[in-house]
Structure formats: C-alpha cells, structure tokens
Coordinates of C-alpha atoms in Angstrom, one line a residue:
M42 CA 0.0 0.0 0.0
K43 CA 1.4 3.4 -1.0
L44 CA 1.2 5.7 1.9
S45 CA 2.4 9.2 1.1
G46 CA 3.1 8.8 -2.6
M47 CA -0.6 9.2 -3.5
E48 CA 0.3 10.5 -6.9
E49 CA 1.6 7.0 -7.7
T50 CA -1.5 5.1 -6.8
V51 CA -3.9 4.6 -9.7
K52 CA -7.6 3.4 -10.0
Q53 CA -8.4 -0.3 -9.4
P54 CA -10.9 -2.1 -11.7
G55 CA -14.5 -1.7 -10.6
T56 CA -16.5 -4.5 -9.1
D57 CA -20.2 -5.1 -8.4
R58 CA -20.6 -3.6 -5.0
S59 CA -24.4 -4.0 -4.7
M60 CA -24.2 -7.0 -2.3
K61 CA -26.4 -7.0 0.7
C62 CA -25.2 -7.7 4.2
S63 CA -26.5 -11.3 3.8
E64 CA -24.3 -11.8 0.7
V65 CA -21.0 -10.5 2.2
G66 CA -18.3 -12.9 3.3
G67 CA -19.9 -16.4 2.9
L68 CA -23.4 -15.9 4.4
T69 CA -26.1 -18.5 4.0
A70 CA -28.3 -18.1 0.9
H71 CA -31.3 -17.6 3.2
T72 CA -32.0 -13.8 3.2
G73 CA -31.3 -12.3 6.5
E74 CA -30.1 -15.5 8.2
V75 CA -26.5 -15.3 9.4
Q76 CA -24.6 -18.6 9.2
K77 CA -22.7 -19.1 12.4
R78 CA -19.0 -19.4 12.1
S79 CA -15.8 -19.1 14.0
L80 CA -13.7 -16.0 14.3
R81 CA -11.1 -17.6 12.1
A82 CA -13.6 -18.5 9.4
A83 CA -15.0 -15.0 9.4
L84 CA -11.5 -13.6 8.9
K85 CA -10.8 -15.9 6.0
A86 CA -14.1 -15.1 4.4
G87 CA -13.4 -11.3 4.9
E88 CA -10.1 -11.7 3.1
R89 CA -11.7 -13.5 0.2
Y90 CA -14.4 -10.8 -0.1
L91 CA -12.0 -7.9 -0.1
T92 CA -9.8 -9.7 -2.7
E93 CA -12.9 -10.0 -5.0
C94 CA -13.5 -6.3 -4.5
G95 CA -10.0 -5.3 -5.6
I96 CA -8.6 -4.2 -2.2
E97 CA -4.9 -4.4 -2.0
D98 CA -4.0 -5.2 1.6
V99 CA -6.7 -7.7 2.2
S100 CA -5.1 -9.6 5.1
V101 CA -4.3 -6.3 6.9
D102 CA -7.7 -4.7 6.3
A103 CA -9.8 -7.8 7.1
W104 CA -7.9 -8.3 10.4
L105 CA -8.0 -4.6 11.5
L106 CA -11.8 -4.6 10.9
L107 CA -12.1 -7.8 12.9
E108 CA -10.0 -6.4 15.7
Y109 CA -12.1 -3.1 15.6
V110 CA -15.4 -5.0 15.9
T111 CA -14.3 -7.6 18.6
G112 CA -11.6 -5.7 20.5
M113 CA -9.5 -8.9 20.3
T114 CA -5.7 -8.7 20.1
R115 CA -3.7 -10.9 17.8
T116 CA -2.4 -12.9 20.7
V117 CA -6.0 -13.7 21.9
F118 CA -7.1 -14.5 18.4
L119 CA -4.3 -17.0 17.9
A120 CA -5.5 -18.8 21.1
E121 CA -9.3 -18.4 20.7
G122 CA -9.8 -18.0 16.9
G123 CA -11.8 -21.2 16.8
Q124 CA -14.5 -19.7 19.0
E125 CA -17.9 -18.9 17.5
M126 CA -18.4 -15.3 16.6
S127 CA -21.4 -13.6 18.1
E128 CA -24.2 -12.8 15.7
E129 CA -24.0 -9.1 16.6
D130 CA -20.3 -8.9 15.9
D131 CA -20.6 -11.0 12.8
C132 CA -23.3 -8.8 11.2
R133 CA -21.3 -5.7 12.1
Y134 CA -18.2 -7.2 10.6
R135 CA -19.9 -8.0 7.4
E136 CA -21.3 -4.5 7.1
L137 CA -17.8 -3.0 7.6
L138 CA -16.4 -5.4 5.0
R139 CA -19.2 -4.3 2.6
K140 CA -18.1 -0.7 3.0
R141 CA -14.5 -1.4 2.7
G142 CA -15.2 -3.4 -0.4
S143 CA -16.8 -0.3 -1.8
H144 CA -13.3 1.4 -1.4
I145 CA -14.2 3.6 1.6
P146 CA -10.9 4.0 3.4
L147 CA -10.3 1.7 6.3
Q148 CA -9.4 4.6 8.5
H149 CA -12.8 6.2 7.8
L150 CA -14.5 3.0 9.1
T151 CA -12.5 2.8 12.3
G152 CA -12.2 6.6 12.6
E153 CA -8.5 6.7 13.5
Q154 CA -5.0 6.3 12.2
E155 CA -1.7 5.9 14.1
F156 CA 1.0 8.4 13.4
M157 CA 4.3 8.8 15.4
G158 CA 3.0 6.4 18.0
L159 CA -0.2 8.5 18.6
S160 CA -3.8 7.7 17.5
F161 CA -5.4 10.5 15.5
L162 CA -9.1 10.9 14.7
V163 CA -9.7 11.2 11.0
N164 CA -12.8 11.7 8.7
E165 CA -13.6 12.9 5.2
H166 CA -12.4 16.4 6.0
V167 CA -8.8 15.6 6.5
L168 CA -6.0 13.7 4.8
I169 CA -5.3 10.3 6.4
P170 CA -1.9 10.6 8.1
R171 CA 0.7 8.6 6.1
Q172 CA 3.7 6.8 7.5
D173 CA 6.0 8.7 5.1
T174 CA 5.0 12.0 6.6
E175 CA 6.8 10.8 9.8
I176 CA 10.0 11.6 7.9
L177 CA 9.0 15.3 7.9
V178 CA 8.4 15.2 11.7
E179 CA 11.7 13.4 12.4
E180 CA 13.7 16.0 10.4
A181 CA 12.0 18.7 12.3
L182 CA 12.8 17.1 15.6
K183 CA 16.4 16.7 14.6
R184 CA 16.7 20.5 14.4
L185 CA 14.5 21.2 17.4
R186 CA 16.2 18.7 19.7
P187 CA 19.6 17.9 18.3
G188 CA 20.8 14.5 19.4
M189 CA 17.4 12.9 19.7
R190 CA 17.5 9.2 19.0
A191 CA 15.2 7.6 16.4
L192 CA 13.7 5.4 19.1
D193 CA 12.8 8.5 21.2
M194 CA 11.0 10.0 18.2
I195 CA 8.2 7.4 18.3
S196 CA 7.9 7.5 22.1
Q197 CA 4.6 8.9 23.4
H198 CA 6.2 9.9 26.6
A199 CA 8.2 13.1 26.7
D200 CA 9.9 12.1 29.9
S201 CA 12.1 9.7 27.9
I202 CA 13.6 12.6 26.1
G203 CA 13.5 15.2 28.8
A204 CA 17.3 15.5 29.0
L205 CA 17.4 16.9 25.5
R206 CA 16.4 20.4 26.2
L207 CA 15.1 22.8 23.5
K208 CA 16.6 26.1 22.8
P209 CA 14.6 28.5 25.0
G210 CA 11.6 30.1 23.4
M211 CA 11.3 28.0 20.2
H212 CA 8.2 28.7 18.1
V213 CA 7.0 26.4 15.3
L214 CA 4.2 26.9 12.7
D215 CA 2.6 23.9 10.9
M216 CA 1.1 25.3 7.7
C217 CA -1.8 23.3 6.1
T218 CA -2.2 21.3 9.3
G219 CA -5.1 19.1 8.3
S220 CA -5.7 16.5 11.1
G221 CA -3.0 18.3 13.1
C222 CA -0.8 15.2 13.2
I223 CA 2.4 17.1 12.5
A224 CA 1.9 19.9 14.9
I225 CA 0.6 17.6 17.7
S226 CA 3.4 15.2 17.3
L227 CA 6.0 17.9 17.5
A228 CA 4.2 19.3 20.6
K229 CA 4.1 15.9 22.3
L230 CA 7.6 14.9 21.5
C231 CA 9.1 18.3 22.6
G232 CA 7.3 18.2 26.0
V233 CA 4.3 20.4 25.3
R234 CA 1.6 18.6 27.2
A235 CA -0.9 20.5 29.3
G236 CA -3.7 22.8 28.2
G237 CA -5.1 21.1 25.1
A238 CA -6.1 22.9 22.0
R239 CA -6.5 26.6 21.7
E240 CA -8.0 28.6 18.7
N241 CA -6.9 31.9 17.4
T242 CA -5.6 33.2 20.7
E243 CA -2.2 34.8 21.4
W244 CA 0.4 33.1 23.6
S245 CA 0.0 34.8 26.9
D246 CA 3.0 36.6 28.5
T247 CA 3.0 33.9 31.2
R248 CA 3.3 31.1 28.6
K249 CA 5.9 33.0 26.6
E250 CA 8.0 33.4 29.7
A251 CA 7.5 29.7 30.5
A252 CA 8.7 28.8 27.0
K253 CA 11.8 30.9 27.4
T254 CA 12.6 29.6 30.8
N255 CA 11.7 25.9 30.5
G256 CA 12.5 25.2 26.9
V257 CA 8.9 24.5 26.1
L258 CA 8.0 24.5 22.3
A259 CA 5.2 26.9 21.3
V260 CA 3.3 25.3 18.4
D261 CA 0.9 27.0 16.0
A262 CA -1.0 25.2 13.3
A263 CA -3.0 26.8 10.4
D264 CA -5.4 25.6 7.8
I265 CA -8.0 27.2 5.4
S266 CA -10.6 24.5 6.2
E267 CA -12.7 25.0 9.3
E268 CA -13.8 21.4 9.2
A269 CA -10.1 20.2 9.2
L270 CA -9.4 22.5 12.1
A271 CA -12.3 21.1 14.1
V272 CA -10.7 17.6 13.7
A273 CA -7.3 18.9 14.6
T274 CA -8.6 20.7 17.7
E275 CA -10.3 17.5 18.9
N276 CA -7.1 15.5 18.3
A277 CA -5.1 18.0 20.3
S278 CA -7.6 17.9 23.2
R279 CA -7.7 14.1 23.2
L280 CA -3.9 13.9 23.2
E281 CA -3.4 16.8 25.6
A282 CA -1.2 18.7 23.3
D283 CA -1.0 22.5 23.7
V284 CA -1.3 23.7 20.1
R285 CA -2.8 27.0 18.9
F286 CA -5.0 26.5 15.8
I287 CA -5.5 29.4 13.3
H288 CA -8.1 29.6 10.5
S289 CA -5.9 31.1 7.8
D290 CA -5.5 31.1 4.0
L291 CA -1.8 30.4 4.1
F292 CA -0.3 33.3 5.9
S293 CA -3.2 35.7 5.7
E294 CA -3.9 35.5 9.5
I295 CA -0.4 34.7 10.7
I296 CA 1.3 37.2 13.0
G297 CA 4.8 37.0 14.4
K298 CA 8.0 35.1 13.5
Y299 CA 8.9 31.5 13.9
D300 CA 12.0 29.4 14.4
M301 CA 10.6 26.8 12.1
I302 CA 7.8 26.4 9.5
V303 CA 6.8 22.9 8.5
S304 CA 4.3 22.0 5.8
N305 CA 2.7 19.1 4.0
P306 CA 0.8 21.2 1.4
P307 CA -1.3 20.0 -1.5
Y308 CA 1.1 18.9 -4.1
I309 CA -0.6 16.6 -6.6
R310 CA -1.0 18.0 -10.2
S311 CA -4.6 18.8 -11.0
E312 CA -4.7 16.5 -14.0
V313 CA -3.5 13.5 -11.9
I314 CA -6.3 13.7 -9.4
E315 CA -8.7 11.6 -11.5
A316 CA -6.0 8.9 -11.8
L317 CA -5.7 8.5 -8.0
S318 CA -7.0 5.4 -6.3
E319 CA -10.7 5.5 -5.5
E320 CA -10.0 5.6 -1.8
V321 CA -8.1 8.8 -2.2
R322 CA -9.9 10.4 -5.1
C323 CA -13.4 9.9 -3.7
H324 CA -13.0 10.0 0.0
E325 CA -10.2 12.4 0.9
P326 CA -10.6 16.2 0.5
R327 CA -9.6 17.4 -2.9
Q328 CA -8.6 20.8 -1.4
A329 CA -5.9 19.0 0.5
L330 CA -4.7 17.2 -2.6
D331 CA -4.7 19.6 -5.5
G332 CA -1.5 21.5 -6.0
K333 CA -2.9 23.2 -9.1
A334 CA -1.5 22.7 -12.6
D335 CA 2.1 21.7 -11.9
G336 CA 1.6 20.7 -8.3
L337 CA 4.0 23.4 -7.1
H338 CA 1.5 26.3 -6.5
F339 CA 1.6 26.1 -2.6
Y340 CA 5.4 25.6 -2.5
R341 CA 5.8 28.8 -4.4
E342 CA 3.5 30.7 -2.2
I343 CA 4.9 29.3 1.1
V344 CA 8.5 29.8 0.0
R345 CA 7.8 33.4 -1.1
E346 CA 5.8 34.4 2.1
S347 CA 7.7 32.4 4.7
K348 CA 10.7 34.7 4.5
S349 CA 8.6 37.3 6.3
Y350 CA 7.6 34.9 9.1
L351 CA 10.9 33.1 9.8
K352 CA 13.4 34.4 12.3
E353 CA 17.1 34.7 11.4
N354 CA 18.4 31.2 10.7
G355 CA 14.9 29.7 10.9
W356 CA 14.1 26.5 9.1
L357 CA 11.6 25.7 6.4
L358 CA 10.6 22.0 5.9
F359 CA 8.3 20.6 3.2
E360 CA 7.0 17.2 2.4
I361 CA 7.1 16.7 -1.3
G362 CA 5.9 14.4 -4.1
Y363 CA 8.5 11.8 -5.1
D364 CA 9.4 13.7 -8.3
Q365 CA 9.4 17.3 -7.0
A366 CA 12.8 17.6 -5.2
E367 CA 14.6 19.4 -8.0
Q368 CA 11.8 22.0 -8.4
V369 CA 11.3 22.7 -4.8
T370 CA 15.0 22.8 -4.1
S371 CA 15.3 25.4 -6.9
L372 CA 12.4 27.5 -5.5
M373 CA 14.1 27.6 -2.1
S374 CA 17.6 28.3 -3.5
R375 CA 16.3 31.2 -5.7
A376 CA 14.5 32.7 -2.7
G377 CA 17.8 32.8 -0.7
F378 CA 17.5 29.7 1.5
V379 CA 20.8 27.9 2.3
Q380 CA 21.8 24.5 3.7
I381 CA 19.1 23.0 1.4
E382 CA 18.8 19.2 1.8
V383 CA 16.6 16.5 0.3
V384 CA 15.7 13.5 2.5
R385 CA 14.4 10.2 1.2
D386 CA 11.6 8.0 2.7
L387 CA 11.9 4.3 3.6
A388 CA 11.1 3.4 0.0
G389 CA 14.1 5.4 -1.2
L390 CA 11.9 8.2 -2.7
D391 CA 12.6 11.9 -2.3
R392 CA 10.1 12.9 0.5
V393 CA 11.4 16.0 2.3
V394 CA 13.1 19.2 1.2
L395 CA 14.4 21.6 3.9
G396 CA 16.5 24.7 4.1
R397 CA 17.6 27.5 6.5
W398 CA 16.6 31.2 6.1
P399 CA 19.8 33.3 6.8
G400 CA 17.7 36.4 7.5

C-alpha cells in the first residue's frame, strides 16, 4: 500500500458492490439468516471478499476490521480464533467489509490512524496521516532537539527525552495542518503537554515566559478548512497537546515570526487527481490534494511568504511528491535559502526538502 506517494496510486478495476449484508463474506443463501461461524472462518471469508473487490492489503484490512469489531488482540485471536463469533459482531463485521469493499478507506471506518505512535481521529475532512510524513516530523525534531535518537521519536512519553532540552523560546508553525498530526506530534515529542487545543488566541505573556525559561515548544497550526481545524482541535484535546489553531488562508492570519515552519501542502498536479485510487480520489478532501496545474503552487506561495515569518536562521521544511525535489530545491535556492537538503523516505523516494533562512 502506497502511503504518502498518493500521486503514484492509480484506480483499481471496478466490481459489483451492490451486495447486501447477507451476501458478504460467505453468508447463507437464506436472506437475513446469518450462518454461524468461528472468528477464524470470518477472517478468511473477509479476506476473500476484499480480494474480490480489488482491495490491495486484504489480510491487513480484514484483520483490522475484525479487531475493531471484537476488540480482540492478535495474541488472543491465535489462542481463541476457533470460538464462534457472536451474531451481533458477525453482522457488524460483514457491514464494515461491505463498506471497505466499496473502497471507503479503512481509517474512515475505524475513525482513526496511528502516526508517530499516537492515535489520530480522521474523517472525510482531512487527509489520512501517512507513514512517510513521519520523515518530515523526524527531520523537524532533529533540528528542534539535536541528538534525539530515532527510538525516542516514536515514544509517546516526553519524559524519555526530557534531558534533550530545547533552545529556549522556540516557536513552530505547521502550515496546512489538516488533522494536526504534524503539529501535535511535535508538541508531544518536545514536551508540550498541558492545556489542550486553543483557537486563534495569542500566547500569553506567562506562557511565553515559561517557554523561554523551561525550553517548552510553542506550536501554532494553520489551515484554510474550518472542518479540518475542528478535527485537529479534537485531536489536540484528546492527546493533551498544547497547540494553537489558526483559521488562515496560508499566511493571511499569521502574526509574528517562527524558528521553524513545516508544511505538507497540497502537491498533486490537478490533471493527476482523477487517476488516483478510489480511496483517495473519492474520500479524501480534494482541497488538501490539489497542488494546481504543476503541483507546485503552494510551494511557491509558502517559500515566497515564509521569509517574512521566519526568524534569522529559521528552518523551512516541506513534504514533497517523489518527483518534486529538484523543483522545490530550486524554488528555495532562488529565494535565498541555504543549507538545502533532500531527505528520502523508507522506500528510497525523495520525500522532504528543507532549508535554512539566513535572514
């Protein structure tokens, strides 16, 4: 399954998805009558059904839906998979399989996605966090907390990295925040815990002083979508991350200067949108995907405007499409950024471009 390289994922052949609940996953031919079966048999039937529907990761998806319905761990399943599945769980499982078979994203069915060791709520108003975007967070952390180990980066507990103090008064902006996964992960992994989400309020003098004294990271996150900000705000509250959310069309409502700006902007060329997989094309917000004609529109705007919002020697970090490193590097170089680097993801594809603004 391609995670962040959405521009590489194309449509799958269509299938007949008009099956009723009683036809999904090996039910009896008698309408409405659920054939009793074991958990293990239900899982195997689910895998077969998703395969017929053209779903790629059938073993993963069938299991995760079963886990979601039953609350059963893999360990318990291995020991008790022969047990009969309750009728209520079985019918619910079949219904979720039917929806997944119609190419509704798995994360929209379970309502969550893990990112940097944290569980984020997701829906149709935000992009589903991708594993490759963790590369962007890791590169940001390397500059916010030099010396941080890779193992620490996925820890949910800031105590484990407490010895790696931040430079006092650090302030970060996540532009095009979506679900808030980048901003919240940075806040959690840099020791920002209490207070929950805040909307369009200035950092108080007390909090600014605390940031300077204790090395606490001040995190802002902006998005043009009010629906996305609602999801991000809920995620911050659930995860107890102190992030200020700002409703803004890029920098239109941004005030002040930052030590770092990070962004995973829309970067897919408009003409490519219709060739994306059905899961992405039909169920994730087009506004968060469409990078205009050449996919570089938001990089141009952010590079141009960010110079007015970065402190001297501040960092600008982007997630990019696999074929955009040269163009984004050129944009940053021509704008005066230095120490420009390209970082690859685990698949060996260019995934992050970053540079320092000399001021």
